mmCIF file of C-alpha atoms in Angstrom:
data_model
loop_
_atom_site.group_PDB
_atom_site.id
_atom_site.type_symbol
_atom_site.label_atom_id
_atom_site.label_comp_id
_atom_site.label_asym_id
_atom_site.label_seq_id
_atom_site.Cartn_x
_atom_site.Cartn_y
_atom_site.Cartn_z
ATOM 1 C CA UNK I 244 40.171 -52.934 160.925
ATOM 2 C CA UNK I 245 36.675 -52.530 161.990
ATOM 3 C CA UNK I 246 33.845 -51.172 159.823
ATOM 4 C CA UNK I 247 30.959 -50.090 160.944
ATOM 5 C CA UNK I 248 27.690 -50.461 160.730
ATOM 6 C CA UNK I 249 28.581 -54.117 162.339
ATOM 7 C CA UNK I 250 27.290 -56.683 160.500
ATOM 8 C CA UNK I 251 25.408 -59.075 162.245
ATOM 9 C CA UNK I 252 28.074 -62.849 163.437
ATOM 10 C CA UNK I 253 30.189 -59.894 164.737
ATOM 11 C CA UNK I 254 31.346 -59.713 168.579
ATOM 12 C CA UNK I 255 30.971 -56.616 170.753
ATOM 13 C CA UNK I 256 32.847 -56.857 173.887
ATOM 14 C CA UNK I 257 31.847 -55.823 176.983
ATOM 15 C CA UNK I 258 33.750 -54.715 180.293
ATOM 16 C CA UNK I 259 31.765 -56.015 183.617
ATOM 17 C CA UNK I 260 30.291 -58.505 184.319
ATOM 18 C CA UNK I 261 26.688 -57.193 186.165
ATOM 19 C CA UNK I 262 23.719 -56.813 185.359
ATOM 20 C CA UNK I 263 23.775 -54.239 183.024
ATOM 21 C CA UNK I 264 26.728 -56.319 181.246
ATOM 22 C CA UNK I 265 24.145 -59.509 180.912
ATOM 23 C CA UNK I 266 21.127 -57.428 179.900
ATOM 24 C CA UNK I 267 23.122 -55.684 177.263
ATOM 25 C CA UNK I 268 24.485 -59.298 176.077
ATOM 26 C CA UNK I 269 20.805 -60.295 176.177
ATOM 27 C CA UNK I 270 19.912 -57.540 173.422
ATOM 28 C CA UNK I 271 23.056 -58.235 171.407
ATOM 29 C CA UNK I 272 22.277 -61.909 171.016
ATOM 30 C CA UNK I 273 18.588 -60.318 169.497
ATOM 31 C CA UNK I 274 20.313 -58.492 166.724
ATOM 32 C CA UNK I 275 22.761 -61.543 165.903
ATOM 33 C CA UNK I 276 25.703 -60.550 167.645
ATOM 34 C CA UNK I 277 28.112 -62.343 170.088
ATOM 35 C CA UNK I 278 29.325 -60.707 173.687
ATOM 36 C CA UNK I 279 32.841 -61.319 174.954
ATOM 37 C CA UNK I 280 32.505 -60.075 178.727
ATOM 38 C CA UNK I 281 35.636 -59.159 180.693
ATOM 39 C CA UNK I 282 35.249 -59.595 184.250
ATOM 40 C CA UNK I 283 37.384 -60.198 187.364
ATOM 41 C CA UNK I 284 34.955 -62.143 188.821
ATOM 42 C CA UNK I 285 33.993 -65.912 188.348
ATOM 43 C CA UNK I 286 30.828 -67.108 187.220
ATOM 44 C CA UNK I 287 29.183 -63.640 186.995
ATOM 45 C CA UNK I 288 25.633 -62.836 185.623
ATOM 46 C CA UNK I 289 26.601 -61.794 182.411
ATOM 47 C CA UNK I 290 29.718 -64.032 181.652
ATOM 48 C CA UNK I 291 26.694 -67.172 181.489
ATOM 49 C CA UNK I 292 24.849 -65.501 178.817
ATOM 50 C CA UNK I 293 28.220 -64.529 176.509
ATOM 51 C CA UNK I 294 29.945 -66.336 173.852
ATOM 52 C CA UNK I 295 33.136 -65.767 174.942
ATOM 53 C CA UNK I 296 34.440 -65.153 179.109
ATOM 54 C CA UNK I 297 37.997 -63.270 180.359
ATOM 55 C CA UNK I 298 38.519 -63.379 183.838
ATOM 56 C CA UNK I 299 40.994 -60.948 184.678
ATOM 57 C CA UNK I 300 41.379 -57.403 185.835
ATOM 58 C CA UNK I 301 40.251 -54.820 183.746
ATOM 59 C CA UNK I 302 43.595 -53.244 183.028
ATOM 60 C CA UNK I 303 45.619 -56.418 182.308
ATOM 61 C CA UNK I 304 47.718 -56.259 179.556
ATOM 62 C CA UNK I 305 46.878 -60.302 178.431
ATOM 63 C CA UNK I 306 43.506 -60.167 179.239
ATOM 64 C CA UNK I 307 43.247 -56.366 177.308
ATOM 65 C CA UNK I 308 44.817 -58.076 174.316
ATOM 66 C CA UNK I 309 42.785 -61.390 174.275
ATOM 67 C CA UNK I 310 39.254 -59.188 173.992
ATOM 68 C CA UNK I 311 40.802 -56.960 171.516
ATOM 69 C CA UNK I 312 41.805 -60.251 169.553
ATOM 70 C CA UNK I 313 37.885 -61.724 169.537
ATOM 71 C CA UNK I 314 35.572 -57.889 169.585
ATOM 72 C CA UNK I 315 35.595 -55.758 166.835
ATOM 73 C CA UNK I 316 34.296 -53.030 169.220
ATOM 74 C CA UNK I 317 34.194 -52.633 173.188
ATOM 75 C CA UNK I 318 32.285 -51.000 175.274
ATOM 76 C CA UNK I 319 31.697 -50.686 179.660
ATOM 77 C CA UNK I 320 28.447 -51.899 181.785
ATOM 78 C CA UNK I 321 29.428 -49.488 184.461
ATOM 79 C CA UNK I 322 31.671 -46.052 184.700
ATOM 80 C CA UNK I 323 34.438 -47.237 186.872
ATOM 81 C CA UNK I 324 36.190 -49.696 184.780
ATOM 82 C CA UNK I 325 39.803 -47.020 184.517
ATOM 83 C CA UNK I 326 40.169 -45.086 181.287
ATOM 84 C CA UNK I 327 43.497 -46.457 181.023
ATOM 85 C CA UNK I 328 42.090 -49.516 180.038
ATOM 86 C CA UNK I 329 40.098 -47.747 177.513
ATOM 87 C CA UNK I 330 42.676 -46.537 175.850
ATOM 88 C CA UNK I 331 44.975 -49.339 175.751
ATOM 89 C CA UNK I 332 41.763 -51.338 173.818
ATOM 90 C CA UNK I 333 41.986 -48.119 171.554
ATOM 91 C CA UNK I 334 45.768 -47.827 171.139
ATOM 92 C CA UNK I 335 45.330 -52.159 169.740
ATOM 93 C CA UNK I 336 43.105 -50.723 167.007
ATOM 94 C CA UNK I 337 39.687 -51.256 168.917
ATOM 95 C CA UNK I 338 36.817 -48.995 168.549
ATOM 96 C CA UNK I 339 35.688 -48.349 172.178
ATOM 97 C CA UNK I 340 32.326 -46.221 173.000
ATOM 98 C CA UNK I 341 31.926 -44.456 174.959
ATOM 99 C CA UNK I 342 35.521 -42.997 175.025
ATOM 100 C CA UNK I 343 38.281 -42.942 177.374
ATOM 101 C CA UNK I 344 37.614 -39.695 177.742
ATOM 102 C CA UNK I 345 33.965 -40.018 178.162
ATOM 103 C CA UNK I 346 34.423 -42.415 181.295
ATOM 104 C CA UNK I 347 37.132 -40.373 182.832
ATOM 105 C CA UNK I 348 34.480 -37.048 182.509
ATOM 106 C CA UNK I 349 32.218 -38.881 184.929
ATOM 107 C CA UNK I 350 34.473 -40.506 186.805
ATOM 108 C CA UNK I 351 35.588 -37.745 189.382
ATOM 109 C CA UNK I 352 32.358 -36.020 190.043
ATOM 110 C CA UNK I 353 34.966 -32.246 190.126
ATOM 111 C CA UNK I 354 35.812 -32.886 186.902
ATOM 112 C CA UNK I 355 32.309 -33.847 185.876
ATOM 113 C CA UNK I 356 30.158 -30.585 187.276
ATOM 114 C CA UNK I 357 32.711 -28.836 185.869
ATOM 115 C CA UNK I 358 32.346 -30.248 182.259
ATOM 116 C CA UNK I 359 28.516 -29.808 182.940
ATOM 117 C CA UNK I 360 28.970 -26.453 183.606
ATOM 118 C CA UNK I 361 31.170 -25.883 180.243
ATOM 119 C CA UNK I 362 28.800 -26.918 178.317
ATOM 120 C CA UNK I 363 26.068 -24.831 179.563
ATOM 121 C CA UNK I 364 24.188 -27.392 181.689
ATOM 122 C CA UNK I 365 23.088 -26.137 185.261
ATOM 123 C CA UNK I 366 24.270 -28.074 188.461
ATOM 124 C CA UNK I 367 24.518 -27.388 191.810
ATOM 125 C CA UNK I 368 27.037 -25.072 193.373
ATOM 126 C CA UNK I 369 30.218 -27.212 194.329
ATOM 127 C CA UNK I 370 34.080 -26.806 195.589
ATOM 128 C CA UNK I 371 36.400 -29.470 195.800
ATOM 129 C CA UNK I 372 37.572 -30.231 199.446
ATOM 130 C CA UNK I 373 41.094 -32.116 200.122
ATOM 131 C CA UNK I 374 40.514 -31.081 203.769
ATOM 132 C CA UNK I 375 38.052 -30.663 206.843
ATOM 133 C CA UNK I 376 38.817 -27.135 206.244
ATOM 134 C CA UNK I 377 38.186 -27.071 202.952
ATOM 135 C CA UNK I 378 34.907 -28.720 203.531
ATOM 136 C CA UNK I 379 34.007 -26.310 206.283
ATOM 137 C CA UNK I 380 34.978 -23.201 203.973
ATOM 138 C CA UNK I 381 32.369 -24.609 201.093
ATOM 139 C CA UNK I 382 29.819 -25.517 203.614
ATOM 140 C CA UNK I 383 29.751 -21.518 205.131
ATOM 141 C CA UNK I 384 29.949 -20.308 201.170
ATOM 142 C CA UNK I 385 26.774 -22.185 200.244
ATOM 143 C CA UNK I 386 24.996 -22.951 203.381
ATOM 144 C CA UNK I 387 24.865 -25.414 205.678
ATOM 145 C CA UNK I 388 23.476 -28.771 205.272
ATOM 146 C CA UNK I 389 25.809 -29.540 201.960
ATOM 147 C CA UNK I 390 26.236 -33.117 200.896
ATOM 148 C CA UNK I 391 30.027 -34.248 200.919
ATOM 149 C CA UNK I 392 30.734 -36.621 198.402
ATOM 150 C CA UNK I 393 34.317 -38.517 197.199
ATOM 151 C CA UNK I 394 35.417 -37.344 194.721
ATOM 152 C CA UNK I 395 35.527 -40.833 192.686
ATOM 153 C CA UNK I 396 33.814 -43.982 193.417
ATOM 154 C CA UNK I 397 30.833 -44.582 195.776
ATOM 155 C CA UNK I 398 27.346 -45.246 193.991
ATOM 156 C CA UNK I 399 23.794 -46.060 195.815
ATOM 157 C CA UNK I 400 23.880 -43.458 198.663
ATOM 158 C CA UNK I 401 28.002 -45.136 199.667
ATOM 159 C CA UNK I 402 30.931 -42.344 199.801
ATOM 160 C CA UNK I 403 28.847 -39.392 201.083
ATOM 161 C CA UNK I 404 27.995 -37.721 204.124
ATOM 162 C CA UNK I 405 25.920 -34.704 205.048
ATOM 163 C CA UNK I 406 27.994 -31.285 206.672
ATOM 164 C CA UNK I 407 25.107 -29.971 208.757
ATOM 165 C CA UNK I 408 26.863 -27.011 209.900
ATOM 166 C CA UNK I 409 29.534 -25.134 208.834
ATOM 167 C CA UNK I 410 32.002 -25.489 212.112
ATOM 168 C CA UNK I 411 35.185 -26.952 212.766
ATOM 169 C CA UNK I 412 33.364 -30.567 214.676
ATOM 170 C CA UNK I 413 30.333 -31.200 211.647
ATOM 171 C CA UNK I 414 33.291 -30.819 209.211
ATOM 172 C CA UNK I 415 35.107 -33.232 210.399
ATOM 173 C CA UNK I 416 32.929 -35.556 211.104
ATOM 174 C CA UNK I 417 31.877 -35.851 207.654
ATOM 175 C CA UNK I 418 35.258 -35.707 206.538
ATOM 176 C CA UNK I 419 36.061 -38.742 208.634
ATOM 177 C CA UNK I 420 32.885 -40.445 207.422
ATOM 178 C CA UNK I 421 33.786 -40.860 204.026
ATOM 179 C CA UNK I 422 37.139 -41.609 205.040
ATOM 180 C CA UNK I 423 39.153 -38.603 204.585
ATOM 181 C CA UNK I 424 39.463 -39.146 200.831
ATOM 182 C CA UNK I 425 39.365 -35.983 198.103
ATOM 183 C CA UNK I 426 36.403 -34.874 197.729
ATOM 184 C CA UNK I 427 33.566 -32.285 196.426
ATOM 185 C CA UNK I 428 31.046 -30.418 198.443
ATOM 186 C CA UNK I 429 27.723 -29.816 196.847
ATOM 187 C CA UNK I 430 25.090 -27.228 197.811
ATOM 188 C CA UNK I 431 21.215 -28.054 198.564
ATOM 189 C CA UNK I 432 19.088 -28.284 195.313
ATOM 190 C CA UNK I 433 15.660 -26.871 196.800
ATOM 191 C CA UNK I 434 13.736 -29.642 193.711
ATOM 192 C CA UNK I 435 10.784 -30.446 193.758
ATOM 193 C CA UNK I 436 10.849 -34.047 192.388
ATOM 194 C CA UNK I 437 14.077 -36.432 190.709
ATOM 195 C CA UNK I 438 14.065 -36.834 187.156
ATOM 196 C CA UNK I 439 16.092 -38.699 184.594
ATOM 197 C CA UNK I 440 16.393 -39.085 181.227
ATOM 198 C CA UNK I 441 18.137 -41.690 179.037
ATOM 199 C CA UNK I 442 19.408 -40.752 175.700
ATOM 200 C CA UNK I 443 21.841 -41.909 172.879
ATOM 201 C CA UNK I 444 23.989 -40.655 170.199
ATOM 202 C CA UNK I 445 24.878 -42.844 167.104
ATOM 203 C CA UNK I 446 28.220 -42.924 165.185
ATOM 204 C CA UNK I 447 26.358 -40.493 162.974
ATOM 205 C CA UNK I 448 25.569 -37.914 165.831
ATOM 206 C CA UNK I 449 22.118 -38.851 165.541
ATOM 207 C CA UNK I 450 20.595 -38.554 169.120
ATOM 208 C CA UNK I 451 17.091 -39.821 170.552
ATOM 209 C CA UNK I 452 16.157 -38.962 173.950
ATOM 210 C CA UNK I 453 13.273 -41.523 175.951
ATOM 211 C CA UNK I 454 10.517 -39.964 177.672
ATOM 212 C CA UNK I 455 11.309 -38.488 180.794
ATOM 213 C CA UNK I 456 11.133 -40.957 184.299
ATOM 214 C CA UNK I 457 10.374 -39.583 188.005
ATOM 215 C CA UNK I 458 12.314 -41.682 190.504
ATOM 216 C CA UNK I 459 12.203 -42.245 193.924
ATOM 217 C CA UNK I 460 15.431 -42.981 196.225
ATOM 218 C CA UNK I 461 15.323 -44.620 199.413
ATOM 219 C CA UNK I 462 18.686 -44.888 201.644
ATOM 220 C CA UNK I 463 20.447 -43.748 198.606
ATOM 221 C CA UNK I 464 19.381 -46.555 196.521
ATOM 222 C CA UNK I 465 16.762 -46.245 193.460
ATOM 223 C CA UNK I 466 13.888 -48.075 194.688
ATOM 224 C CA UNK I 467 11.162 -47.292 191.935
ATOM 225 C CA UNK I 468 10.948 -45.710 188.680
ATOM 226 C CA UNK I 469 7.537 -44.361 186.853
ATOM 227 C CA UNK I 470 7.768 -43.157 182.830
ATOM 228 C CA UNK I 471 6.878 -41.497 181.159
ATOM 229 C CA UNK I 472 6.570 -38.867 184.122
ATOM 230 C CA UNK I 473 4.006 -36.200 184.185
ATOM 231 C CA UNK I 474 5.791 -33.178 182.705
ATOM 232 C CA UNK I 475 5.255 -30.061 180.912
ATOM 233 C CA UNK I 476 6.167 -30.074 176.608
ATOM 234 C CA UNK I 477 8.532 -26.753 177.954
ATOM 235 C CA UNK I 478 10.283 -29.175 180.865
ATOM 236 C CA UNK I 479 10.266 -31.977 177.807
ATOM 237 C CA UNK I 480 11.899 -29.502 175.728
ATOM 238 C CA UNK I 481 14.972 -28.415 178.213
ATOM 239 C CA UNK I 482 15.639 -32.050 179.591
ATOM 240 C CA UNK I 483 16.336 -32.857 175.680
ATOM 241 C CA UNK I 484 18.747 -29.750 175.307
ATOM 242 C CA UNK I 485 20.543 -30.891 178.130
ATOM 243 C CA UNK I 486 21.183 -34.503 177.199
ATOM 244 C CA UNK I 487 21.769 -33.283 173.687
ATOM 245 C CA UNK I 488 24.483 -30.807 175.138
ATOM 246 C CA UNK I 489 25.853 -33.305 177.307
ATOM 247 C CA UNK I 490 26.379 -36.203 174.516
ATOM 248 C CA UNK I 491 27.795 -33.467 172.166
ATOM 249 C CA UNK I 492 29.878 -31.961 174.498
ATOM 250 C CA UNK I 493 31.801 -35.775 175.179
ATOM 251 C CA UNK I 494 31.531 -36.304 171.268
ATOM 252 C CA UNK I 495 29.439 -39.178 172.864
ATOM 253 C CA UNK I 496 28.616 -43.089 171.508
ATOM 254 C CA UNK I 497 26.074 -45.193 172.893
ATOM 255 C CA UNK I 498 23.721 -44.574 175.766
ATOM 256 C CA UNK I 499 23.637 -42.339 178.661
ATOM 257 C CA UNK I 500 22.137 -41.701 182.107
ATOM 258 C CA UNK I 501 21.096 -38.477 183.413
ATOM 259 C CA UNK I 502 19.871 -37.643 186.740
ATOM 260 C CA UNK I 503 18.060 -34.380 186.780
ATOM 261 C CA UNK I 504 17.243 -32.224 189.924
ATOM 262 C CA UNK I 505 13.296 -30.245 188.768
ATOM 263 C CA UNK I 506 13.428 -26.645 191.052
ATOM 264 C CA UNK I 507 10.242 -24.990 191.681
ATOM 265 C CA UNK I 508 10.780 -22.520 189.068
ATOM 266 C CA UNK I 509 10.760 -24.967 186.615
ATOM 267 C CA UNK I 510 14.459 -25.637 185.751
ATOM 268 C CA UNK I 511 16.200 -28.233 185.554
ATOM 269 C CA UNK I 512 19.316 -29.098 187.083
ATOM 270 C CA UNK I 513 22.261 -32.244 186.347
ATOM 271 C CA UNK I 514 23.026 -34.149 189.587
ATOM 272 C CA UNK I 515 24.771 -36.537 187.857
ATOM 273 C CA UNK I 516 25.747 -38.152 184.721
ATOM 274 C CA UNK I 517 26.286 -41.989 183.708
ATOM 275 C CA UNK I 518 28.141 -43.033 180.679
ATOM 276 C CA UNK I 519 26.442 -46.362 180.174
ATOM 277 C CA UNK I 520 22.783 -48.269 180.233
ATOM 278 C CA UNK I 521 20.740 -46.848 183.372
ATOM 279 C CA UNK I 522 18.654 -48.298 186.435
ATOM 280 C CA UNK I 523 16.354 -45.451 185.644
ATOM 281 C CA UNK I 524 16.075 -46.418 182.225
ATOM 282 C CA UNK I 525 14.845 -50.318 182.665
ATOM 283 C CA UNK I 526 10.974 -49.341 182.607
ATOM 284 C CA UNK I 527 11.975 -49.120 178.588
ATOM 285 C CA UNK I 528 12.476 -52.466 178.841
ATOM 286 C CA UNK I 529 8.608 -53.375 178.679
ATOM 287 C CA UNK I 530 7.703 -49.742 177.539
ATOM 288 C CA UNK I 531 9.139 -49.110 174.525
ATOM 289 C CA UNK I 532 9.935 -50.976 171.158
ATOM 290 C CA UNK I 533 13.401 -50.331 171.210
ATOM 291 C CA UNK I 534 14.854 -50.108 175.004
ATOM 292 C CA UNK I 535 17.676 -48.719 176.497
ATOM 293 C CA UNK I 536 19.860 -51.940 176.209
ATOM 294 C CA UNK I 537 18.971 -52.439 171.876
ATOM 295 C CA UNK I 538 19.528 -48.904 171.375
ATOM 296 C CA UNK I 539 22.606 -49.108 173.451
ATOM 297 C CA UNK I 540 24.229 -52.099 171.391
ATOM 298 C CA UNK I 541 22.197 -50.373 167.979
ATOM 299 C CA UNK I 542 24.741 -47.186 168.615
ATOM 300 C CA UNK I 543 28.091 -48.846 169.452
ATOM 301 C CA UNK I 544 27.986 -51.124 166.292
ATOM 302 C CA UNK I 545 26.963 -48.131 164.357
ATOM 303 C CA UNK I 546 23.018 -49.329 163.681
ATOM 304 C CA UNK I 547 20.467 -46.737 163.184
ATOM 305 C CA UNK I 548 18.883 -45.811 166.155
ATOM 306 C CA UNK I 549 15.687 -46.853 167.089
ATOM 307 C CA UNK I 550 12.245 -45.765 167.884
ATOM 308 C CA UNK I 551 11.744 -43.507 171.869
ATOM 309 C CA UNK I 552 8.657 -43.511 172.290
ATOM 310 C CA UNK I 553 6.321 -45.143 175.120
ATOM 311 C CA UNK I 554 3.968 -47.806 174.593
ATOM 312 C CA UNK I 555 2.615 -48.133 177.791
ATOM 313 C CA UNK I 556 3.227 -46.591 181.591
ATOM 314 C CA UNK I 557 5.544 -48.404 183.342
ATOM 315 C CA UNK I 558 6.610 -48.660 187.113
ATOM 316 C CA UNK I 559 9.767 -50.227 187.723
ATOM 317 C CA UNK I 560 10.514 -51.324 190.771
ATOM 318 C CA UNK I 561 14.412 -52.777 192.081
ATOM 319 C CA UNK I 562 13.701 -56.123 193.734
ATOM 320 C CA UNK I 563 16.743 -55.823 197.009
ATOM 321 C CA UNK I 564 17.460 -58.859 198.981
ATOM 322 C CA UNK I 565 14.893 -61.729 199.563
ATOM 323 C CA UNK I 566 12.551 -59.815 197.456
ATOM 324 C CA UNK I 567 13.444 -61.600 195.167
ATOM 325 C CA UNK I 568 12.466 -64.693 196.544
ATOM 326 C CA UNK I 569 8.966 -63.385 195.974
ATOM 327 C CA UNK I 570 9.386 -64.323 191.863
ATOM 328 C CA UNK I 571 6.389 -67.004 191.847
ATOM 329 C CA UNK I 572 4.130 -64.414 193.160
ATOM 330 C CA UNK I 573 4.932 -61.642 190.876
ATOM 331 C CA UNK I 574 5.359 -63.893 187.733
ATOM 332 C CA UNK I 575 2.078 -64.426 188.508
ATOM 333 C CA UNK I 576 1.018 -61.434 187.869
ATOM 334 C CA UNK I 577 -0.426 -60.112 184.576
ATOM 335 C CA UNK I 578 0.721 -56.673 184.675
ATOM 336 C CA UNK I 579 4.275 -57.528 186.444
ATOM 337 C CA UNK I 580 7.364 -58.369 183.694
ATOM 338 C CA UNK I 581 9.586 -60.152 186.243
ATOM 339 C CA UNK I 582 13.368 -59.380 185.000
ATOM 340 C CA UNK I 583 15.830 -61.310 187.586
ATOM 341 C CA UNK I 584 19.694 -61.370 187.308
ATOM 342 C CA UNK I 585 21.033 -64.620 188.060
ATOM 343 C CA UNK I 586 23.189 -63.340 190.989
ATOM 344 C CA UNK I 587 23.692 -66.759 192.621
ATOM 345 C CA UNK I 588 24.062 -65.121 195.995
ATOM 346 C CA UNK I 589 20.831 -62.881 198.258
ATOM 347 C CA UNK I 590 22.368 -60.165 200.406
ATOM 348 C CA UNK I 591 20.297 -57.702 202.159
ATOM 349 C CA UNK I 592 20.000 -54.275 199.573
ATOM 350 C CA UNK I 593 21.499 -56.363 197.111
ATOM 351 C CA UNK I 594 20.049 -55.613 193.563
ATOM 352 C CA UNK I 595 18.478 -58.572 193.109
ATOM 353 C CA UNK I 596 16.481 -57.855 189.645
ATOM 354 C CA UNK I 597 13.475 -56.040 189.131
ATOM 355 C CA UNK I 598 9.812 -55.653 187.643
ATOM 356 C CA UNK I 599 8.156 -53.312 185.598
ATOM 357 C CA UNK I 600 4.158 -53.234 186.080
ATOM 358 C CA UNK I 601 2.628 -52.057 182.948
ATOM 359 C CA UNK I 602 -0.971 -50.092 182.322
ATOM 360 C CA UNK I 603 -1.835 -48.295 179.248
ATOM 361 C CA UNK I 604 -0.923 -45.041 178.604
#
C-alpha cells in the first residue's frame, strides 16, 4: 500500500510517452525518483529517459497490471489517455492523480464548460450540437461566426471549424468539416489578449498558482509564450480564484493548465482546461526555481509544494519542423535555453522542442 509523501528510490509511473511524459521523467530523476512510462509507441521521447518502458495500449489489462506492479503512484502526460484506464490502475490499489474523474471532466469539452460553469467560473456561451441543425440553431442563439468544436479529441487548432452564418449551407459545411462527429458550439469571446495560468494542488489541498503568461496562437498552434504577463494585482487576483475553484471543484492532484480568454471589461473567462503539465507553462522552466514539471511530480508523490514565483522574464517560443534544425545557432545564444525533445523524426508543425529567452525582470 502506498504512503505518501514518496520517499525518494520510489517509481512514479507515467502514461504517454511525449514530451511532456520525458520532461516530467527529467524532473523526477532530480528528486531521486524512477519513471515507468506506458506508451503504445516504440522508442518514444520519454520511454529513453525512464527506468522502466511498457509498450502497449493504454487500457490493456497486462500492460495496466505490469505498471501497477513497478509504480507506487501513476499519473498522465496528456488528457486523452481514457478514464477507464484510470480507474482500473485505481481499482489494483494504485494512487492515480489526477483522477479518473478529473481526466474525464476535460475530456468532452460539454461536460467540461459545464463543470466550469458549476463551479462559478465564466466561459463562453455554448450548446451541444449532434446535428447541422443543431449547430445552425446555436449559431442564430449566439450569433454568427461561432466556433464548432468536437466534442472530444482534437488539440492545436484540429477538430474545429468556424459557422459563419447561421443558415442551413454554413452549418453544414462546418458540420462536415469536422466530420460530422458530436459536438459543441461556442460563442465569440470579444478578449482582448489570451492568458493562462498554471497552478497545482498538493495531497494536502495546498495550491500555488505561477504568474500569469500572455500567449500567442498561430494556425491553432501555441507559437510563443511571454511570463510573467503585464497584468493588473485585481486581474492577478481573479485568475487565482479561478484556478483555485477549478482544482477544488475536481478535488484536484498535481498540475493544471488553464487557458483564459481577458474581455475588455476586465474579466476573465475559461476557454479551456488541461489536467496535466502545460505548453504555456514551459517558460517556468528557466523562470522559476521550482517549474511546472518539479512541482508537478512534488504534488503527485505528496512533496510540499514549491516556490511560484519568477526569477526572470521569459519568452518561450515552440520550435515546429526544421526549426529545430536551427539548435547550433540558438545554443549559441546567451539568453536562449535550448530545450529539444528527442523526436527522432522532423515533420512540418511538428513540435519539435522549444526555447525560452531570458532578461531580467
Amino acid at each position: 500500500m502506498t504512503t505518501f509523501p514518496l520517499p525518494p528510490g520510489s517509481t512514479i509511473g507515467v502514461l504517454g510517452g511525449g514530451q511532456l511524459g520525458r520532461m516530467l521523467a527529467q524532473a523526477a530523476a532530480r528528486l531521486g525518483f524512477d519513471v515507468a512510462i506506458l506508451t503504445p509507441d516504440e522508442d518514444s521521447p520519454a520511454s529513453r529517459v525512464a527506468a522502466h518502458i511498457i509498450v502497449a495500449e493504454y487500457d490493456d489489462p497486462a500492460a495496466l497490471k505490469a505498471l501497477a506492479a513497478v509504480a507506487q503512484v501513476v499519473t498522465t502526460e496528456f488528457e486523452n489517455v481514457p478514464a477507464a484506464a484510470l480507474r482500473a490502475l485505481a481499482e489494483a490499489g494504485v494512487p492515480v492523480a489526477p483522477s479518473a474523474a478529473a481526466l474525464a471532466a476535460a475530456q468532452d469539452r460539454v461536460t467540461e464548460k459545464s463543470f466550469l460553469n458549476g463551479v462559478g467560473v465564466g466561459t463562453v456561451p455554448f450548446a451541444a450540437a449532434d446535428d447541422a441543425e443543431a449547430v445552425k440553431a446555436a449559431a442564430a442563439e449566439f450569433g454568427a461566426p461561432v466556433l464548432l468544436k468536437t466534442r472530444r479529441d482534437g488539440y492545436d487548432g484540429k477538430g474545429q471549424a468556424w459557422v459563419e452564418h447561421a443558415t442551413d449551407a454554413s452549418a453544414a459545411e462546418a458540420f462536415a468539416a469536422i466530420g460530422g462527429k458530436p459536438a459543441i458550439v461556442e460563442g465569440r469571446a470579444d478578449f482582448v489578449r489570451e492568458l493562462s495560468v498554471i497552478a497545482a494542488r498538493g495531497r494536502d489541498g495546498e495550491i500555488a498558482v505561477y504568474p500569469l503568461a500572455e500567449n500567442h496562437h498561430e494556425n491553432g498552434v501555441l507559437r510563443r509564450t511571454s511570463a510573467p504577463a503585464k497584468v493588473s494585482a485585481k486581474l492577478r487576483e481573479q485568475a487565482e480564484r479561478i484556478a483555485a475553484q477549478i482544482l477544488s471543484g475536481l478535488d484536484y492532484v498535481g498540475v493544471i493548465g488553464v487557458e483564459l480568454f481577458e474581455l475588455k471589461d476586465g474579466r476573465l473567462l475559461v476557454n479551456e482546461i488541461a489536467p496535466r503539465v502545460h505548453n504555456t507553462g514551459h517558460w517556468t522552466q528557466d523562470g522559476c526555481e521550482v517549474d511546472q514539471f518539479e512541482q508537478h511530480i512534488r504534488a503527485v508523490a505528496g512533496w510540499p509544494l514549491g516556490p511560484t514565483h519568477a526569477l526572470a522574464h521569459v519568452e518561450m517560443v515552440n520550435l515546429l519542423g526544421e526549426e529545430v534544425l536551427a539548435w547550433a545557432k540558438l545554443a549559441a545564444e546567451p539568453e536562449t535555453r535550448v530545450h529539444l525533445y528527442g523526436k527522432r523524426e522532423v515533420k512540418a508543425g511538428r513540435k519539435m522542442g522549444h526555447v525560452n529567452r531570458l532578461r531580467p525582470l
